[in-house]
PDB file of C-alpha atoms in Angstrom:
ATOM      1  CA  MET A   1       2.599   8.480  18.803  1.00 59.00           C
ATOM      2  CA  ASN A   2       3.214   7.034  15.872  1.00 86.00           C
ATOM      3  CA  GLU A   3      -0.309   5.386  16.324  1.00 90.00           C
ATOM      4  CA  LYS A   4      -1.877   8.366  15.878  1.00 93.00           C
ATOM      5  CA  ARG A   5      -0.383   9.117  12.701  1.00 94.00           C
ATOM      6  CA  ILE A   6      -1.162   6.151  11.351  1.00 95.00           C
ATOM      7  CA  ILE A   7      -4.286   6.618  11.850  1.00 95.00           C
ATOM      8  CA  GLN A   8      -4.682   9.524  10.397  1.00 96.00           C
ATOM      9  CA  ILE A   9      -2.754   8.529   7.152  1.00 96.00           C
ATOM     10  CA  ALA A  10      -5.045   6.089   7.229  1.00 96.00           C
ATOM     11  CA  SER A  11      -8.427   8.078   7.251  1.00 96.00           C
ATOM     12  CA  ASP A  12      -7.372   9.623   4.027  1.00 94.00           C
ATOM     13  CA  THR A  13      -9.968   9.026   1.959  1.00 93.00           C
ATOM     14  CA  LYS A  14      -9.309  10.574  -1.516  1.00 96.00           C
ATOM     15  CA  TYR A  15      -8.830   7.190  -3.404  1.00 97.00           C
ATOM     16  CA  TYR A  16     -11.328   5.385  -0.989  1.00 96.00           C
ATOM     17  CA  GLY A  17     -13.949   3.288  -2.896  1.00 95.00           C
ATOM     18  CA  LEU A  18     -14.490   1.329  -6.429  1.00 95.00           C
ATOM     19  CA  LYS A  19     -15.532   3.443  -9.045  1.00 92.00           C
ATOM     20  CA  ASN A  20     -16.353  -0.063 -10.551  1.00 90.00           C
ATOM     21  CA  LEU A  21     -15.264   1.657 -14.060  1.00 88.00           C
ATOM     22  CA  TYR A  22     -12.347  -0.463 -15.215  1.00 88.00           C
ATOM     23  CA  ILE A  23     -11.424  -3.915 -16.113  1.00 88.00           C
ATOM     24  CA  LEU A  24      -8.121  -3.911 -13.990  1.00 94.00           C
ATOM     25  CA  LYS A  25      -9.221  -5.075 -10.379  1.00 96.00           C
ATOM     26  CA  THR A  26      -7.937  -7.386  -7.996  1.00 96.00           C
ATOM     27  CA  LYS A  27      -8.809  -8.429  -4.715  1.00 97.00           C
ATOM     28  CA  ALA A  28      -5.892  -9.657  -1.614  1.00 97.00           C
ATOM     29  CA  LYS A  29      -6.213 -11.561   1.567  1.00 98.00           C
ATOM     30  CA  ASN A  30      -3.739 -11.314   4.470  1.00 97.00           C
ATOM     31  CA  LYS A  31      -3.264 -15.041   4.789  1.00 96.00           C
ATOM     32  CA  ILE A  32      -2.413 -14.184   8.632  1.00 95.00           C
ATOM     33  CA  CYS A  33      -4.902 -11.837   9.821  1.00 94.00           C
ATOM     34  CA  GLY A  34      -7.386 -12.047   7.578  1.00 96.00           C
ATOM     35  CA  ASP A  35      -7.584  -8.341   6.252  1.00 97.00           C
ATOM     36  CA  ILE A  36      -9.054  -7.718   2.472  1.00 98.00           C
ATOM     37  CA  VAL A  37      -8.338  -5.071  -0.040  1.00 98.00           C
ATOM     38  CA  ASN A  38      -9.760  -4.056  -3.181  1.00 98.00           C
ATOM     39  CA  ILE A  39      -8.132  -2.181  -5.294  1.00 98.00           C
ATOM     40  CA  GLU A  40      -9.247  -0.625  -9.103  1.00 97.00           C
ATOM     41  CA  ILE A  41      -6.278   0.789 -11.131  1.00 95.00           C
ATOM     42  CA  GLU A  42      -6.948   3.144 -14.020  1.00 92.00           C
ATOM     43  CA  LYS A  43      -5.767   1.390 -17.610  1.00 88.00           C
ATOM     44  CA  ASN A  44      -3.120   3.673 -18.259  1.00 90.00           C
ATOM     45  CA  PHE A  45      -2.035   2.930 -14.342  1.00 91.00           C
ATOM     46  CA  LYS A  46      -2.219   7.328 -13.351  1.00 92.00           C
ATOM     47  CA  ASN A  47      -4.624   6.004 -10.493  1.00 95.00           C
ATOM     48  CA  MET A  48      -5.724   3.530  -8.247  1.00 96.00           C
ATOM     49  CA  TRP A  49      -8.538   3.410  -5.524  1.00 98.00           C
ATOM     50  CA  PHE A  50      -9.685   1.044  -2.868  1.00 98.00           C
ATOM     51  CA  GLU A  51     -11.266  -0.402  -0.549  1.00 98.00           C
ATOM     52  CA  THR A  52     -10.404  -2.457   2.516  1.00 98.00           C
ATOM     53  CA  ASN A  53     -12.171  -4.423   5.260  1.00 98.00           C
ATOM     54  CA  SER A  54      -9.042  -4.524   7.101  1.00 97.00           C
ATOM     55  CA  CYS A  55      -6.601  -2.878   9.823  1.00 96.00           C
ATOM     56  CA  ILE A  56      -4.932   0.578   9.997  1.00 96.00           C
ATOM     57  CA  TYR A  57      -1.433  -0.463   8.429  1.00 97.00           C
ATOM     58  CA  THR A  58      -2.959  -2.133   5.570  1.00 98.00           C
ATOM     59  CA  GLN A  59      -5.331   0.995   5.623  1.00 98.00           C
ATOM     60  CA  ALA A  60      -2.832   3.832   5.784  1.00 98.00           C
ATOM     61  CA  SER A  61      -0.240   1.497   3.681  1.00 98.00           C
ATOM     62  CA  ALA A  62      -3.156   1.414   0.755  1.00 98.00           C
ATOM     63  CA  ALA A  63      -3.835   4.988   1.149  1.00 98.00           C
ATOM     64  CA  ILE A  64      -0.129   5.900   1.025  1.00 98.00           C
ATOM     65  CA  LEU A  65      -0.079   3.841  -2.141  1.00 98.00           C
ATOM     66  CA  ALA A  66      -3.115   5.441  -3.868  1.00 98.00           C
ATOM     67  CA  ASN A  67      -1.924   9.027  -3.001  1.00 97.00           C
ATOM     68  CA  ASN A  68       1.507   8.095  -5.119  1.00 97.00           C
ATOM     69  CA  PHE A  69       0.327   5.656  -7.692  1.00 97.00           C
ATOM     70  CA  SER A  70       1.742   6.902 -10.485  1.00 95.00           C
ATOM     71  CA  GLU A  71       5.340   7.717  -9.096  1.00 96.00           C
ATOM     72  CA  ILE A  72       5.376   4.162  -7.162  1.00 96.00           C
ATOM     73  CA  TYR A  73       4.572   2.686 -10.644  1.00 95.00           C
ATOM     74  CA  LYS A  74       6.773   3.846 -12.282  1.00 95.00           C
ATOM     75  CA  TYR A  75       9.638   2.888  -9.401  1.00 96.00           C
ATOM     76  CA  GLY A  76       7.910  -0.288  -9.789  1.00 95.00           C
ATOM     77  CA  ILE A  77       5.513  -2.273  -7.632  1.00 96.00           C
ATOM     78  CA  ASP A  78       8.687  -4.705  -7.253  1.00 95.00           C
ATOM     79  CA  ASN A  79      11.242  -2.626  -6.045  1.00 96.00           C
ATOM     80  CA  MET A  80       8.697  -0.549  -3.700  1.00 97.00           C
ATOM     81  CA  LEU A  81       7.760  -4.273  -2.240  1.00 96.00           C
ATOM     82  CA  ARG A  82      11.743  -4.580  -1.403  1.00 96.00           C
ATOM     83  CA  PHE A  83      12.450  -1.626  -0.213  1.00 97.00           C
ATOM     84  CA  ILE A  84       9.657  -1.440   2.172  1.00 97.00           C
ATOM     85  CA  GLU A  85      10.877  -5.395   3.825  1.00 95.00           C
ATOM     86  CA  LYS A  86      14.521  -3.833   4.039  1.00 96.00           C
ATOM     87  CA  LYS A  87      13.190  -0.742   6.000  1.00 96.00           C
ATOM     88  CA  ILE A  88      10.776  -2.948   7.673  1.00 96.00           C
ATOM     89  CA  ASN A  89      13.649  -5.720   9.173  1.00 94.00           C
ATOM     90  CA  GLY A  90      15.964  -2.273  10.255  1.00 93.00           C
ATOM     91  CA  GLU A  91      18.178  -2.341   7.219  1.00 94.00           C
ATOM     92  CA  ASN A  92      19.541   1.053   5.944  1.00 94.00           C
ATOM     93  CA  VAL A  93      17.988   1.904   2.989  1.00 95.00           C
ATOM     94  CA  ARG A  94      17.369   5.120   0.775  1.00 93.00           C
ATOM     95  CA  LEU A  95      14.958   5.472  -1.558  1.00 93.00           C
ATOM     96  CA  SER A  96      14.863   7.941  -4.185  1.00 90.00           C
ATOM     97  CA  MET A  97      11.818   9.694  -4.061  1.00 92.00           C
ATOM     98  CA  ASN A  98       9.820  11.171  -1.497  1.00 93.00           C
ATOM     99  CA  ILE A  99       6.982   9.293  -0.770  1.00 95.00           C
ATOM    100  CA  LYS A 100       5.021  11.611   2.211  1.00 91.00           C
ATOM    101  CA  ASN A 101       4.431   9.381   5.629  1.00 94.00           C
ATOM    102  CA  LEU A 102       5.616   6.302   3.696  1.00 96.00           C
ATOM    103  CA  ASP A 103       8.782   6.343   6.197  1.00 93.00           C
ATOM    104  CA  ILE A 104       6.113   6.567   9.478  1.00 93.00           C
ATOM    105  CA  LEU A 105       4.602   3.133   8.471  1.00 95.00           C
ATOM    106  CA  ILE A 106       7.328   1.329   7.502  1.00 95.00           C
ATOM    107  CA  ASP A 107       9.644   1.937  10.630  1.00 92.00           C
ATOM    108  CA  LYS A 108      11.454  -1.228  12.139  1.00 92.00           C
ATOM    109  CA  LYS A 109       8.349  -1.587  15.275  1.00 94.00           C
ATOM    110  CA  ASN A 110       6.157  -2.185  12.617  1.00 94.00           C
ATOM    111  CA  LYS A 111       8.354  -5.903  11.487  1.00 95.00           C
ATOM    112  CA  ASN A 112       5.241  -7.695  13.165  1.00 95.00           C
ATOM    113  CA  ARG A 113       2.816  -6.057  10.681  1.00 96.00           C
ATOM    114  CA  LYS A 114       4.946  -6.386   8.090  1.00 96.00           C
ATOM    115  CA  GLU A 115       2.278  -8.764   5.359  1.00 97.00           C
ATOM    116  CA  CYS A 116      -0.364  -5.868   6.455  1.00 97.00           C
ATOM    117  CA  ILE A 117       1.734  -2.875   4.946  1.00 98.00           C
ATOM    118  CA  THR A 118       2.812  -5.176   2.097  1.00 98.00           C
ATOM    119  CA  LEU A 119      -0.337  -6.401   1.456  1.00 98.00           C
ATOM    120  CA  PRO A 120      -1.508  -3.803  -1.083  1.00 98.00           C
ATOM    121  CA  TYR A 121       1.256  -3.982  -3.454  1.00 98.00           C
ATOM    122  CA  ASP A 122       0.730  -7.047  -3.080  1.00 97.00           C
ATOM    123  CA  ALA A 123      -2.642  -6.426  -4.408  1.00 97.00           C
ATOM    124  CA  ILE A 124      -1.316  -4.653  -7.491  1.00 96.00           C
ATOM    125  CA  LEU A 125       1.018  -7.183  -8.400  1.00 95.00           C
ATOM    126  CA  LYS A 126      -1.448  -9.502  -8.691  1.00 93.00           C
ATOM    127  CA  ILE A 127      -3.062  -6.868 -11.760  1.00 90.00           C
ATOM    128  CA  ILE A 128       0.071  -6.693 -12.926  1.00 88.00           C
ATOM    129  CA  ASN A 129       1.297 -10.149 -13.400  1.00 87.00           C
ATOM    130  CA  ASP A 130      -2.093 -11.391 -14.234  1.00 77.00           C
TER     131      ASP A 130
END
């Protein structure tokens, strides 16, 4: 049943499509399956846009990140990545903010898709750390 919901999340195209207006850009590739995500961020880190050539898990993760980018960025991309990894591994952790649809995606049933789910966050870290 969650697969249908993940497809619905992945089909959210509000922030899909690169604007080619911003200098903060990156491309990340999943070494396991070959998924690719391209991300572009506004200079003030308020919004991001993305394009993927990927599975629905990467697409859904990027859509959730884009729809909540300002809040997640303030919380810390590193902190969010650690939270996602702990939650997927079955740890009982709580997030101090409400991110719509995140729990559906990072359920421990999706542990084998962890690299797909974390790919957009890894891409953002490339921008921040460069």
